[in-house]
Amino acid sequence: SDGETIRLLPAFPLSDVSFKLAVKGGAVIEATISGGELTSVQLYSNEQKTMKLIYNDQVRILSAVETKE
């Protein structure tokens, strides 16, 4: 990751999984993969932030939802 682009699980496909991933800059990505497809993904951050997420040639631009601390 360069802090703006996340390559999600590039090494192997997973069938069904839900997870949270801490990324550079204090943001968190929460995602679900079902049947090898990215079915839901959300970016949480205390800053106004956008990131590009790549998974199995799917590209999504994520806008952060502000977290409450």
JSON list of C-alpha atoms in Angstrom, two decimals:
[
{"chain": "A", "resi": 1, "resn": "SER", "atom": "CA", "xyz": [0.00, 0.00, 0.00]},
{"chain": "A", "resi": 2, "resn": "ASP", "atom": "CA", "xyz": [1.15, 3.52, -0.76]},
{"chain": "A", "resi": 3, "resn": "GLY", "atom": "CA", "xyz": [-1.38, 5.02, 1.66]},
{"chain": "A", "resi": 4, "resn": "GLU", "atom": "CA", "xyz": [-3.85, 5.75, -1.15]},
{"chain": "A", "resi": 5, "resn": "THR", "atom": "CA", "xyz": [-4.15, 2.39, -2.92]},
{"chain": "A", "resi": 6, "resn": "ILE", "atom": "CA", "xyz": [-4.90, -0.91, -1.17]},
{"chain": "A", "resi": 7, "resn": "ARG", "atom": "CA", "xyz": [-4.42, -4.24, -2.95]},
{"chain": "A", "resi": 8, "resn": "LEU", "atom": "CA", "xyz": [-6.71, -6.52, -1.03]},
{"chain": "A", "resi": 9, "resn": "LEU", "atom": "CA", "xyz": [-5.77, -10.20, -0.79]},
{"chain": "A", "resi": 10, "resn": "PRO", "atom": "CA", "xyz": [-3.77, -10.26, -4.03]},
{"chain": "A", "resi": 11, "resn": "ALA", "atom": "CA", "xyz": [-2.03, -13.57, -3.33]},
{"chain": "A", "resi": 12, "resn": "PHE", "atom": "CA", "xyz": [-5.00, -15.93, -3.08]},
{"chain": "A", "resi": 13, "resn": "PRO", "atom": "CA", "xyz": [-8.80, -15.97, -3.49]},
{"chain": "A", "resi": 14, "resn": "LEU", "atom": "CA", "xyz": [-10.96, -16.65, -0.44]},
{"chain": "A", "resi": 15, "resn": "SER", "atom": "CA", "xyz": [-14.46, -18.05, -0.55]},
{"chain": "A", "resi": 16, "resn": "ASP", "atom": "CA", "xyz": [-16.23, -16.42, 2.41]},
{"chain": "A", "resi": 17, "resn": "VAL", "atom": "CA", "xyz": [-14.69, -14.02, 4.91]},
{"chain": "A", "resi": 18, "resn": "SER", "atom": "CA", "xyz": [-15.49, -10.81, 6.81]},
{"chain": "A", "resi": 19, "resn": "PHE", "atom": "CA", "xyz": [-12.68, -8.75, 8.29]},
{"chain": "A", "resi": 20, "resn": "LYS", "atom": "CA", "xyz": [-11.31, -5.38, 9.40]},
{"chain": "A", "resi": 21, "resn": "LEU", "atom": "CA", "xyz": [-7.95, -4.16, 8.12]},
{"chain": "A", "resi": 22, "resn": "ALA", "atom": "CA", "xyz": [-5.97, -1.29, 9.68]},
{"chain": "A", "resi": 23, "resn": "VAL", "atom": "CA", "xyz": [-4.30, 0.76, 6.95]},
{"chain": "A", "resi": 24, "resn": "LYS", "atom": "CA", "xyz": [-1.66, 3.47, 6.81]},
{"chain": "A", "resi": 25, "resn": "GLY", "atom": "CA", "xyz": [-2.78, 6.80, 8.22]},
{"chain": "A", "resi": 26, "resn": "GLY", "atom": "CA", "xyz": [-5.07, 5.38, 10.92]},
{"chain": "A", "resi": 27, "resn": "ALA", "atom": "CA", "xyz": [-7.94, 4.33, 8.65]},
{"chain": "A", "resi": 28, "resn": "VAL", "atom": "CA", "xyz": [-9.77, 0.99, 8.86]},
{"chain": "A", "resi": 29, "resn": "ILE", "atom": "CA", "xyz": [-11.31, -0.98, 6.00]},
{"chain": "A", "resi": 30, "resn": "GLU", "atom": "CA", "xyz": [-14.15, -3.35, 6.85]},
{"chain": "A", "resi": 31, "resn": "ALA", "atom": "CA", "xyz": [-15.01, -5.82, 4.08]},
{"chain": "A", "resi": 32, "resn": "THR", "atom": "CA", "xyz": [-16.88, -9.01, 3.23]},
{"chain": "A", "resi": 33, "resn": "ILE", "atom": "CA", "xyz": [-15.92, -11.44, 0.48]},
{"chain": "A", "resi": 34, "resn": "SER", "atom": "CA", "xyz": [-18.49, -14.08, -0.46]},
{"chain": "A", "resi": 35, "resn": "GLY", "atom": "CA", "xyz": [-18.09, -16.63, -3.22]},
{"chain": "A", "resi": 36, "resn": "GLY", "atom": "CA", "xyz": [-14.84, -14.96, -4.23]},
{"chain": "A", "resi": 37, "resn": "GLU", "atom": "CA", "xyz": [-16.58, -11.61, -4.82]},
{"chain": "A", "resi": 38, "resn": "LEU", "atom": "CA", "xyz": [-16.16, -8.43, -2.78]},
{"chain": "A", "resi": 39, "resn": "THR", "atom": "CA", "xyz": [-19.74, -8.00, -1.56]},
{"chain": "A", "resi": 40, "resn": "SER", "atom": "CA", "xyz": [-19.35, -5.09, 0.87]},
{"chain": "A", "resi": 41, "resn": "VAL", "atom": "CA", "xyz": [-16.60, -2.69, 1.82]},
{"chain": "A", "resi": 42, "resn": "GLN", "atom": "CA", "xyz": [-16.44, 0.44, 4.00]},
{"chain": "A", "resi": 43, "resn": "LEU", "atom": "CA", "xyz": [-13.60, 2.83, 4.85]},
{"chain": "A", "resi": 44, "resn": "TYR", "atom": "CA", "xyz": [-13.59, 4.40, 8.32]},
{"chain": "A", "resi": 45, "resn": "SER", "atom": "CA", "xyz": [-11.34, 7.33, 9.21]},
{"chain": "A", "resi": 46, "resn": "ASN", "atom": "CA", "xyz": [-11.25, 10.44, 11.38]},
{"chain": "A", "resi": 47, "resn": "GLU", "atom": "CA", "xyz": [-10.08, 12.38, 8.32]},
{"chain": "A", "resi": 48, "resn": "GLN", "atom": "CA", "xyz": [-11.79, 13.23, 5.05]},
{"chain": "A", "resi": 49, "resn": "LYS", "atom": "CA", "xyz": [-10.11, 10.55, 2.99]},
{"chain": "A", "resi": 50, "resn": "THR", "atom": "CA", "xyz": [-10.52, 8.59, -0.21]},
{"chain": "A", "resi": 51, "resn": "MET", "atom": "CA", "xyz": [-8.65, 5.41, -1.15]},
{"chain": "A", "resi": 52, "resn": "LYS", "atom": "CA", "xyz": [-8.56, 3.11, -4.15]},
{"chain": "A", "resi": 53, "resn": "LEU", "atom": "CA", "xyz": [-9.20, -0.55, -3.32]},
{"chain": "A", "resi": 54, "resn": "ILE", "atom": "CA", "xyz": [-8.21, -3.32, -5.76]},
{"chain": "A", "resi": 55, "resn": "TYR", "atom": "CA", "xyz": [-9.43, -6.91, -5.39]},
{"chain": "A", "resi": 56, "resn": "ASN", "atom": "CA", "xyz": [-9.29, -9.49, -8.23]},
{"chain": "A", "resi": 57, "resn": "ASP", "atom": "CA", "xyz": [-9.24, -6.75, -10.90]},
{"chain": "A", "resi": 58, "resn": "GLN", "atom": "CA", "xyz": [-12.21, -4.97, -9.28]},
{"chain": "A", "resi": 59, "resn": "VAL", "atom": "CA", "xyz": [-11.38, -1.33, -8.51]},
{"chain": "A", "resi": 60, "resn": "ARG", "atom": "CA", "xyz": [-13.43, 0.70, -6.05]},
{"chain": "A", "resi": 61, "resn": "ILE", "atom": "CA", "xyz": [-12.94, 4.26, -4.86]},
{"chain": "A", "resi": 62, "resn": "LEU", "atom": "CA", "xyz": [-13.83, 4.49, -1.18]},
{"chain": "A", "resi": 63, "resn": "SER", "atom": "CA", "xyz": [-14.82, 7.66, 0.66]},
{"chain": "A", "resi": 64, "resn": "ALA", "atom": "CA", "xyz": [-14.31, 7.57, 4.41]},
{"chain": "A", "resi": 65, "resn": "VAL", "atom": "CA", "xyz": [-17.11, 7.47, 6.93]},
{"chain": "A", "resi": 66, "resn": "GLU", "atom": "CA", "xyz": [-16.09, 9.47, 9.99]},
{"chain": "A", "resi": 67, "resn": "THR", "atom": "CA", "xyz": [-15.47, 7.41, 13.10]},
{"chain": "A", "resi": 68, "resn": "LYS", "atom": "CA", "xyz": [-16.66, 8.56, 16.50]},
{"chain": "A", "resi": 69, "resn": "GLU", "atom": "CA", "xyz": [-14.08, 8.50, 19.28]}
]
